[in-house]
Amino acid sequence: MLSIGSANFAGAAPRTLSAADDGAKVVQQTQPNGQMLDVIMQSPAVGTNVGMRLLLPPGWTPNATRTWPVLYLLPGCCEPKDFRAWTELTDIAAFAKNKNVLIAMPTDGANGNFSDWWNYGKYGPPNWEKFHLDEMRQILERNYHAGQQRAVAGLSAGAYGAMEYASRRPGMFQAAAAFSGTPNVRSMFGDFGVMVGNFRTGQKQEALWGDPVAQADIWKAHNPYDNAENLRGTRLYIATGNGFPGPLHLITDNGLNMFEMPTLPNSLMFVNKLNRLNIPVTTHFYGAGTHMWGYWIHELKRAWPLLTKGF
């Protein structure tokens, strides 16, 4: 475990870490192995300490004089392994071992919905968008050699997050990929997913964006479907299954998968909107497939060339 405000790696002298503009700062680092680095940050935006796991590219050192492209790899809802999930539940570390990309896997709390919360008009923490796209980005760039080339990808709730962030910050990400997501949260399939996620984590539904009718403008502002025009110029990848067991399902996952099934029509609506706007998108609607990690890592590998083109 490393001391607050400094970094100390094997073979490297301690160095002072820089804070974000609003004072967000690194308070703890641990290095599970030579490829991984876990970073705990004190976040004014979220109002508590939050974490991310980094997969370091070949040649990365604390005192490097170059930068690396960054993939923001987002988790789903309600994952007990939190920011460690991608590495503990898939082989992403082995896949990325020789990739020239810094992979940042942040927490989204219990279910932060990748959004700054309305909080019944009071706003204030938790501000997950501000954390991920301002605080975390600045900490990555000022301390961990993150460059200006960025892509974002996520699964389930994180799939929504990838499209949400790319559409709310046009040009920040050169590419965005969504695996098993609901990018239209104002549809009957999308608002149900938001409701289920908040119910599972014991959060009040209307604290997020308010009532879907009374605060329709807030819902619209956070709906990638409504803001699809902002994705013009971003390389896009959308993939989902149909909820029936496929070749990658686990033996414990028998029958219809209630979490995957709604993602297909929702994603199709989103893709149809992109097509009407003449915005290019790569899709993989692979038929039989459930809401499980085997499919998500498979799709990340499939999307990798699109996500990292030019990196």
mmCIF file of C-alpha atoms in Angstrom:
data_model
loop_
_atom_site.group_PDB
_atom_site.id
_atom_site.type_symbol
_atom_site.label_atom_id
_atom_site.label_comp_id
_atom_site.label_asym_id
_atom_site.label_seq_id
_atom_site.Cartn_x
_atom_site.Cartn_y
_atom_site.Cartn_z
ATOM 1 C CA MET A 1 0.000 0.000 0.000
ATOM 2 C CA LEU A 2 1.326 3.393 -0.937
ATOM 3 C CA SER A 3 1.270 6.622 0.969
ATOM 4 C CA ILE A 4 -1.190 9.437 0.397
ATOM 5 C CA GLY A 5 -0.018 11.925 -2.192
ATOM 6 C CA SER A 6 2.926 9.903 -3.485
ATOM 7 C CA ALA A 7 3.660 7.020 -5.811
ATOM 8 C CA ASN A 8 6.235 4.354 -5.059
ATOM 9 C CA PHE A 9 6.813 1.545 -7.531
ATOM 10 C CA ALA A 10 9.486 -1.104 -7.605
ATOM 11 C CA GLY A 11 12.613 0.451 -9.044
ATOM 12 C CA ALA A 12 11.196 3.987 -9.057
ATOM 13 C CA ALA A 13 11.677 6.856 -6.660
ATOM 14 C CA PRO A 14 8.598 8.278 -4.899
ATOM 15 C CA ARG A 15 6.954 11.163 -6.721
ATOM 16 C CA THR A 16 4.238 13.631 -5.885
ATOM 17 C CA LEU A 17 0.853 13.014 -7.502
ATOM 18 C CA SER A 18 -1.174 15.872 -8.960
ATOM 19 C CA ALA A 19 -4.787 16.541 -8.005
ATOM 20 C CA ALA A 20 -7.688 17.315 -10.327
ATOM 21 C CA ASP A 21 -8.896 20.880 -10.732
ATOM 22 C CA ASP A 22 -11.573 20.499 -8.031
ATOM 23 C CA GLY A 23 -9.188 18.864 -5.544
ATOM 24 C CA ALA A 24 -9.921 15.217 -6.317
ATOM 25 C CA LYS A 25 -6.780 13.288 -5.478
ATOM 26 C CA VAL A 26 -5.217 9.867 -5.156
ATOM 27 C CA VAL A 27 -5.232 8.657 -1.557
ATOM 28 C CA GLN A 28 -4.085 5.076 -2.029
ATOM 29 C CA GLN A 29 -2.409 2.852 -4.586
ATOM 30 C CA THR A 30 -1.803 -0.873 -4.618
ATOM 31 C CA GLN A 31 -0.197 -2.947 -7.337
ATOM 32 C CA PRO A 32 -1.618 -6.505 -7.493
ATOM 33 C CA ASN A 33 0.968 -7.383 -10.129
ATOM 34 C CA GLY A 34 3.251 -5.719 -12.638
ATOM 35 C CA GLN A 35 0.409 -5.153 -15.104
ATOM 36 C CA MET A 36 -2.280 -3.895 -12.704
ATOM 37 C CA LEU A 37 -2.519 -0.817 -10.547
ATOM 38 C CA ASP A 38 -5.460 -0.099 -8.215
ATOM 39 C CA VAL A 39 -6.042 3.582 -7.482
ATOM 40 C CA ILE A 40 -8.333 4.960 -4.765
ATOM 41 C CA MET A 41 -9.332 8.609 -5.222
ATOM 42 C CA GLN A 42 -10.975 11.095 -2.919
ATOM 43 C CA SER A 43 -13.747 12.545 -5.085
ATOM 44 C CA PRO A 44 -15.600 15.777 -4.259
ATOM 45 C CA ALA A 45 -17.930 14.993 -7.161
ATOM 46 C CA VAL A 46 -19.109 11.680 -5.717
ATOM 47 C CA GLY A 47 -18.675 12.713 -2.098
ATOM 48 C CA THR A 48 -16.632 9.699 -1.042
ATOM 49 C CA ASN A 49 -13.550 7.673 -1.953
ATOM 50 C CA VAL A 50 -13.861 5.811 -5.251
ATOM 51 C CA GLY A 51 -11.585 3.475 -7.165
ATOM 52 C CA MET A 52 -10.343 2.340 -10.526
ATOM 53 C CA ARG A 53 -8.114 -0.473 -11.730
ATOM 54 C CA LEU A 54 -5.571 0.234 -14.448
ATOM 55 C CA LEU A 55 -4.120 -2.252 -16.885
ATOM 56 C CA LEU A 56 -0.720 -0.828 -17.768
ATOM 57 C CA PRO A 57 0.612 -1.093 -21.334
ATOM 58 C CA PRO A 58 4.042 -2.529 -22.167
ATOM 59 C CA GLY A 59 6.807 -0.073 -21.384
ATOM 60 C CA TRP A 60 4.729 1.945 -18.926
ATOM 61 C CA THR A 61 6.691 3.295 -15.959
ATOM 62 C CA PRO A 62 5.818 5.966 -13.375
ATOM 63 C CA ASN A 63 8.478 8.262 -14.818
ATOM 64 C CA ALA A 64 7.748 7.694 -18.498
ATOM 65 C CA THR A 65 8.094 10.684 -20.792
ATOM 66 C CA ARG A 66 5.421 9.605 -23.280
ATOM 67 C CA THR A 67 1.657 9.112 -23.145
ATOM 68 C CA TRP A 68 -0.621 6.227 -24.116
ATOM 69 C CA PRO A 69 -4.120 6.085 -25.627
ATOM 70 C CA VAL A 70 -6.820 5.227 -23.076
ATOM 71 C CA LEU A 71 -9.775 2.860 -23.089
ATOM 72 C CA TYR A 72 -12.357 3.658 -20.432
ATOM 73 C CA LEU A 73 -13.880 0.236 -19.711
ATOM 74 C CA LEU A 74 -17.097 0.602 -17.716
ATOM 75 C CA PRO A 75 -18.762 -1.951 -15.394
ATOM 76 C CA GLY A 76 -22.424 -2.857 -15.130
ATOM 77 C CA CYS A 77 -24.898 -2.412 -12.316
ATOM 78 C CA CYS A 78 -24.709 -4.094 -8.951
ATOM 79 C CA GLU A 79 -21.398 -5.868 -9.458
ATOM 80 C CA PRO A 80 -19.914 -6.883 -6.072
ATOM 81 C CA LYS A 81 -16.411 -7.028 -7.552
ATOM 82 C CA ASP A 82 -16.795 -3.373 -8.544
ATOM 83 C CA PHE A 83 -13.859 -1.943 -10.522
ATOM 84 C CA ARG A 84 -12.068 -5.290 -10.334
ATOM 85 C CA ALA A 85 -14.833 -7.127 -12.189
ATOM 86 C CA TRP A 86 -13.436 -6.992 -15.721
ATOM 87 C CA THR A 87 -10.118 -8.494 -14.636
ATOM 88 C CA GLU A 88 -11.534 -11.031 -12.181
ATOM 89 C CA LEU A 89 -14.361 -12.325 -14.373
ATOM 90 C CA THR A 90 -12.726 -12.263 -17.811
ATOM 91 C CA ASP A 91 -9.315 -12.761 -19.413
ATOM 92 C CA ILE A 92 -8.992 -9.079 -20.319
ATOM 93 C CA ALA A 93 -5.594 -8.856 -18.589
ATOM 94 C CA ALA A 94 -4.110 -11.617 -20.753
ATOM 95 C CA PHE A 95 -5.724 -10.154 -23.871
ATOM 96 C CA ALA A 96 -4.382 -6.657 -23.145
ATOM 97 C CA LYS A 97 -0.913 -7.735 -22.069
ATOM 98 C CA ASN A 98 0.763 -6.680 -25.318
ATOM 99 C CA LYS A 99 -1.681 -3.935 -26.304
ATOM 100 C CA ASN A 100 -0.359 -0.387 -26.555
ATOM 101 C CA VAL A 101 -3.334 1.021 -24.629
ATOM 102 C CA LEU A 102 -3.855 2.116 -21.025
ATOM 103 C CA ILE A 103 -7.117 0.534 -19.822
ATOM 104 C CA ALA A 104 -8.944 2.343 -17.017
ATOM 105 C CA MET A 105 -11.741 0.433 -15.264
ATOM 106 C CA PRO A 106 -13.506 2.729 -12.767
ATOM 107 C CA THR A 107 -16.211 2.095 -10.223
ATOM 108 C CA ASP A 108 -19.768 3.303 -10.738
ATOM 109 C CA GLY A 109 -20.712 2.706 -7.115
ATOM 110 C CA ALA A 110 -23.653 0.431 -6.423
ATOM 111 C CA ASN A 111 -25.449 1.846 -9.462
ATOM 112 C CA GLY A 112 -24.485 5.419 -10.271
ATOM 113 C CA ASN A 113 -26.186 5.375 -13.669
ATOM 114 C CA PHE A 114 -23.207 7.211 -15.197
ATOM 115 C CA SER A 115 -24.834 10.521 -14.482
ATOM 116 C CA ASP A 116 -24.781 13.539 -12.224
ATOM 117 C CA TRP A 117 -27.872 13.059 -10.055
ATOM 118 C CA TRP A 118 -30.820 15.491 -9.980
ATOM 119 C CA ASN A 119 -31.570 14.860 -6.296
ATOM 120 C CA TYR A 120 -35.025 16.459 -6.448
ATOM 121 C CA GLY A 121 -33.616 19.695 -7.817
ATOM 122 C CA LYS A 122 -30.869 20.006 -5.214
ATOM 123 C CA TYR A 123 -28.225 18.385 -7.446
ATOM 124 C CA GLY A 124 -24.852 17.790 -5.738
ATOM 125 C CA PRO A 125 -23.239 14.370 -5.107
ATOM 126 C CA PRO A 126 -23.173 11.812 -6.491
ATOM 127 C CA ASN A 127 -21.913 13.375 -9.738
ATOM 128 C CA TRP A 128 -20.627 10.351 -11.611
ATOM 129 C CA GLU A 129 -20.213 12.076 -14.952
ATOM 130 C CA LYS A 130 -18.058 14.751 -13.341
ATOM 131 C CA PHE A 131 -15.990 12.085 -11.600
ATOM 132 C CA HIS A 132 -15.413 9.905 -14.658
ATOM 133 C CA LEU A 133 -14.954 12.587 -17.306
ATOM 134 C CA ASP A 134 -13.321 15.391 -15.330
ATOM 135 C CA GLU A 135 -11.738 14.226 -12.068
ATOM 136 C CA MET A 136 -10.634 10.772 -13.200
ATOM 137 C CA ARG A 137 -9.555 12.002 -16.627
ATOM 138 C CA GLN A 138 -7.377 14.728 -15.111
ATOM 139 C CA ILE A 139 -5.838 12.323 -12.607
ATOM 140 C CA LEU A 140 -5.089 9.853 -15.413
ATOM 141 C CA GLU A 141 -3.525 12.509 -17.602
ATOM 142 C CA ARG A 142 -1.526 14.201 -14.829
ATOM 143 C CA ASN A 143 -0.227 11.073 -13.108
ATOM 144 C CA TYR A 144 -0.555 7.955 -15.246
ATOM 145 C CA HIS A 145 0.534 9.117 -18.721
ATOM 146 C CA ALA A 146 -2.917 9.047 -20.322
ATOM 147 C CA GLY A 147 -3.012 10.779 -23.695
ATOM 148 C CA GLN A 148 -5.685 12.570 -25.682
ATOM 149 C CA GLN A 149 -6.771 9.555 -27.730
ATOM 150 C CA ARG A 150 -9.677 7.890 -25.951
ATOM 151 C CA ALA A 151 -12.284 5.189 -26.449
ATOM 152 C CA VAL A 152 -15.063 4.064 -24.119
ATOM 153 C CA ALA A 153 -16.841 0.718 -23.814
ATOM 154 C CA GLY A 154 -19.125 -0.898 -21.290
ATOM 155 C CA LEU A 155 -21.500 -3.722 -20.507
ATOM 156 C CA SER A 156 -25.156 -3.529 -19.453
ATOM 157 C CA ALA A 157 -25.509 -0.294 -17.444
ATOM 158 C CA GLY A 158 -21.972 0.528 -18.552
ATOM 159 C CA ALA A 159 -23.057 0.060 -22.166
ATOM 160 C CA TYR A 160 -25.565 2.845 -21.596
ATOM 161 C CA GLY A 161 -22.749 4.784 -19.905
ATOM 162 C CA ALA A 162 -20.484 4.457 -22.941
ATOM 163 C CA MET A 163 -23.115 5.916 -25.282
ATOM 164 C CA GLU A 164 -24.205 8.477 -22.688
ATOM 165 C CA TYR A 165 -20.698 9.822 -22.182
ATOM 166 C CA ALA A 166 -19.847 9.830 -25.888
ATOM 167 C CA SER A 167 -23.054 11.731 -26.697
ATOM 168 C CA ARG A 168 -22.808 14.207 -23.813
ATOM 169 C CA ARG A 169 -19.155 15.029 -24.518
ATOM 170 C CA PRO A 170 -18.930 15.006 -28.339
ATOM 171 C CA GLY A 171 -15.372 14.541 -29.510
ATOM 172 C CA MET A 172 -13.979 13.410 -26.166
ATOM 173 C CA PHE A 173 -13.994 9.776 -27.296
ATOM 174 C CA GLN A 174 -12.957 8.684 -30.753
ATOM 175 C CA ALA A 175 -14.905 5.423 -30.385
ATOM 176 C CA ALA A 176 -17.638 3.960 -28.193
ATOM 177 C CA ALA A 177 -18.943 0.409 -27.787
ATOM 178 C CA ALA A 178 -22.031 -0.885 -25.978
ATOM 179 C CA PHE A 179 -22.502 -4.538 -25.035
ATOM 180 C CA SER A 180 -26.011 -5.597 -23.900
ATOM 181 C CA GLY A 181 -27.136 -2.038 -23.217
ATOM 182 C CA THR A 182 -30.274 0.105 -23.334
ATOM 183 C CA PRO A 183 -29.258 3.349 -25.063
ATOM 184 C CA ASN A 184 -32.856 4.573 -25.196
ATOM 185 C CA VAL A 185 -33.823 5.093 -21.544
ATOM 186 C CA ARG A 186 -37.042 6.887 -22.506
ATOM 187 C CA SER A 187 -38.503 3.755 -24.097
ATOM 188 C CA MET A 188 -40.546 1.140 -22.254
ATOM 189 C CA PHE A 189 -37.528 -1.170 -22.229
ATOM 190 C CA GLY A 190 -35.063 1.504 -21.172
ATOM 191 C CA ASP A 191 -36.897 3.104 -18.266
ATOM 192 C CA PHE A 192 -37.679 -0.379 -16.945
ATOM 193 C CA GLY A 193 -33.958 -1.143 -16.893
ATOM 194 C CA VAL A 194 -33.217 2.054 -14.970
ATOM 195 C CA MET A 195 -35.988 1.248 -12.504
ATOM 196 C CA VAL A 196 -34.770 -2.323 -11.936
ATOM 197 C CA GLY A 197 -31.194 -1.185 -11.405
ATOM 198 C CA ASN A 198 -32.183 1.369 -8.792
ATOM 199 C CA PHE A 199 -34.560 -1.061 -7.109
ATOM 200 C CA ARG A 200 -31.829 -3.724 -6.855
ATOM 201 C CA THR A 201 -29.479 -1.251 -5.170
ATOM 202 C CA GLY A 202 -32.051 0.360 -2.865
ATOM 203 C CA GLN A 203 -31.889 3.794 -4.501
ATOM 204 C CA LYS A 204 -34.821 6.118 -5.041
ATOM 205 C CA GLN A 205 -35.846 6.128 -8.670
ATOM 206 C CA GLU A 206 -36.796 9.801 -8.958
ATOM 207 C CA ALA A 207 -33.608 11.039 -7.278
ATOM 208 C CA LEU A 208 -31.715 10.249 -10.468
ATOM 209 C CA TRP A 209 -33.495 12.330 -13.144
ATOM 210 C CA GLY A 210 -36.875 13.010 -11.591
ATOM 211 C CA ASP A 211 -40.212 11.891 -12.974
ATOM 212 C CA PRO A 212 -40.046 10.769 -16.637
ATOM 213 C CA VAL A 213 -42.918 13.109 -17.520
ATOM 214 C CA ALA A 214 -42.523 16.065 -15.170
ATOM 215 C CA GLN A 215 -38.747 16.161 -15.688
ATOM 216 C CA ALA A 216 -38.782 14.930 -19.283
ATOM 217 C CA ASP A 217 -36.154 17.488 -20.259
ATOM 218 C CA ILE A 218 -33.678 15.949 -17.793
ATOM 219 C CA TRP A 219 -34.395 12.431 -19.017
ATOM 220 C CA LYS A 220 -33.961 13.599 -22.604
ATOM 221 C CA ALA A 221 -30.638 15.266 -21.762
ATOM 222 C CA HIS A 222 -29.376 11.906 -20.484
ATOM 223 C CA ASN A 223 -30.764 9.756 -23.285
ATOM 224 C CA PRO A 224 -28.276 8.742 -26.015
ATOM 225 C CA TYR A 225 -31.193 8.039 -28.367
ATOM 226 C CA ASP A 226 -32.379 11.639 -28.140
ATOM 227 C CA ASN A 227 -28.812 12.935 -28.474
ATOM 228 C CA ALA A 228 -27.708 10.586 -31.246
ATOM 229 C CA GLU A 229 -26.676 13.472 -33.511
ATOM 230 C CA ASN A 230 -23.869 14.212 -31.043
ATOM 231 C CA LEU A 231 -22.335 10.839 -31.948
ATOM 232 C CA ARG A 232 -21.583 11.851 -35.510
ATOM 233 C CA GLY A 233 -17.880 11.342 -36.108
ATOM 234 C CA THR A 234 -17.519 8.773 -33.296
ATOM 235 C CA ARG A 235 -16.821 5.174 -34.289
ATOM 236 C CA LEU A 236 -19.700 3.138 -32.835
ATOM 237 C CA TYR A 237 -20.181 -0.531 -31.989
ATOM 238 C CA ILE A 238 -23.457 -2.020 -30.670
ATOM 239 C CA ALA A 239 -23.866 -5.685 -29.733
ATOM 240 C CA THR A 240 -26.421 -7.741 -27.846
ATOM 241 C CA GLY A 241 -27.996 -11.180 -27.686
ATOM 242 C CA ASN A 242 -31.665 -12.161 -27.533
ATOM 243 C CA GLY A 243 -31.808 -13.617 -23.998
ATOM 244 C CA PHE A 244 -31.791 -17.299 -24.912
ATOM 245 C CA PRO A 245 -28.796 -19.445 -23.902
ATOM 246 C CA GLY A 246 -26.075 -19.511 -26.505
ATOM 247 C CA PRO A 247 -22.614 -21.049 -26.808
ATOM 248 C CA LEU A 248 -21.089 -18.948 -24.019
ATOM 249 C CA HIS A 249 -23.754 -19.276 -21.337
ATOM 250 C CA LEU A 250 -22.996 -20.909 -18.007
ATOM 251 C CA ILE A 251 -24.600 -24.167 -16.964
ATOM 252 C CA THR A 252 -26.380 -22.300 -14.161
ATOM 253 C CA ASP A 253 -28.022 -19.947 -16.677
ATOM 254 C CA ASN A 254 -30.921 -21.981 -17.981
ATOM 255 C CA GLY A 255 -33.799 -20.638 -20.002
ATOM 256 C CA LEU A 256 -34.790 -17.078 -20.872
ATOM 257 C CA ASN A 257 -32.576 -14.324 -19.486
ATOM 258 C CA MET A 258 -34.765 -11.408 -18.339
ATOM 259 C CA PHE A 259 -31.927 -8.886 -18.300
ATOM 260 C CA GLU A 260 -30.677 -9.549 -21.824
ATOM 261 C CA MET A 261 -33.990 -9.867 -23.622
ATOM 262 C CA PRO A 262 -34.987 -6.143 -23.485
ATOM 263 C CA THR A 263 -31.575 -4.990 -24.711
ATOM 264 C CA LEU A 264 -32.192 -6.299 -28.230
ATOM 265 C CA PRO A 265 -35.259 -4.188 -29.184
ATOM 266 C CA ASN A 266 -33.805 -1.207 -27.339
ATOM 267 C CA SER A 267 -30.505 -1.435 -29.200
ATOM 268 C CA LEU A 268 -32.338 -1.938 -32.501
ATOM 269 C CA MET A 269 -34.291 1.280 -31.901
ATOM 270 C CA PHE A 270 -31.040 3.099 -31.287
ATOM 271 C CA VAL A 271 -29.359 1.681 -34.391
ATOM 272 C CA ASN A 272 -32.395 2.561 -36.509
ATOM 273 C CA LYS A 273 -32.138 6.152 -35.267
ATOM 274 C CA LEU A 274 -28.450 6.251 -36.182
ATOM 275 C CA ASN A 275 -29.263 4.864 -39.626
ATOM 276 C CA ARG A 276 -31.907 7.550 -40.200
ATOM 277 C CA LEU A 277 -29.282 10.151 -39.311
ATOM 278 C CA ASN A 278 -26.748 8.499 -41.641
ATOM 279 C CA ILE A 279 -24.360 7.975 -38.719
ATOM 280 C CA PRO A 280 -22.207 4.868 -39.327
ATOM 281 C CA VAL A 281 -22.449 2.110 -36.731
ATOM 282 C CA THR A 282 -21.058 -1.411 -36.545
ATOM 283 C CA THR A 283 -23.498 -3.926 -35.078
ATOM 284 C CA HIS A 284 -23.402 -7.517 -33.913
ATOM 285 C CA PHE A 285 -26.830 -8.868 -32.998
ATOM 286 C CA TYR A 286 -25.646 -12.400 -32.444
ATOM 287 C CA GLY A 287 -28.912 -14.166 -31.649
ATOM 288 C CA ALA A 288 -28.703 -16.650 -28.796
ATOM 289 C CA GLY A 289 -26.841 -15.040 -25.929
ATOM 290 C CA THR A 290 -27.484 -14.074 -22.322
ATOM 291 C CA HIS A 291 -26.526 -11.283 -19.933
ATOM 292 C CA MET A 292 -23.194 -12.790 -18.963
ATOM 293 C CA TRP A 293 -19.472 -12.032 -18.923
ATOM 294 C CA GLY A 294 -18.543 -14.605 -21.549
ATOM 295 C CA TYR A 295 -20.440 -12.645 -24.181
ATOM 296 C CA TRP A 296 -19.141 -9.266 -23.045
ATOM 297 C CA ILE A 297 -15.450 -10.143 -23.221
ATOM 298 C CA HIS A 298 -16.076 -11.823 -26.582
ATOM 299 C CA GLU A 299 -17.648 -8.632 -27.906
ATOM 300 C CA LEU A 300 -14.897 -6.439 -26.459
ATOM 301 C CA LYS A 301 -12.316 -8.474 -28.361
ATOM 302 C CA ARG A 302 -14.439 -8.263 -31.495
ATOM 303 C CA ALA A 303 -14.803 -4.494 -31.111
ATOM 304 C CA TRP A 304 -11.140 -3.918 -30.254
ATOM 305 C CA PRO A 305 -9.946 -3.007 -33.789
ATOM 306 C CA LEU A 306 -12.736 -0.420 -34.101
ATOM 307 C CA LEU A 307 -12.147 0.974 -30.614
ATOM 308 C CA THR A 308 -8.393 1.366 -31.064
ATOM 309 C CA LYS A 309 -8.162 2.273 -34.754
ATOM 310 C CA GLY A 310 -5.387 4.812 -35.158
ATOM 311 C CA PHE A 311 -4.120 4.341 -31.588
#
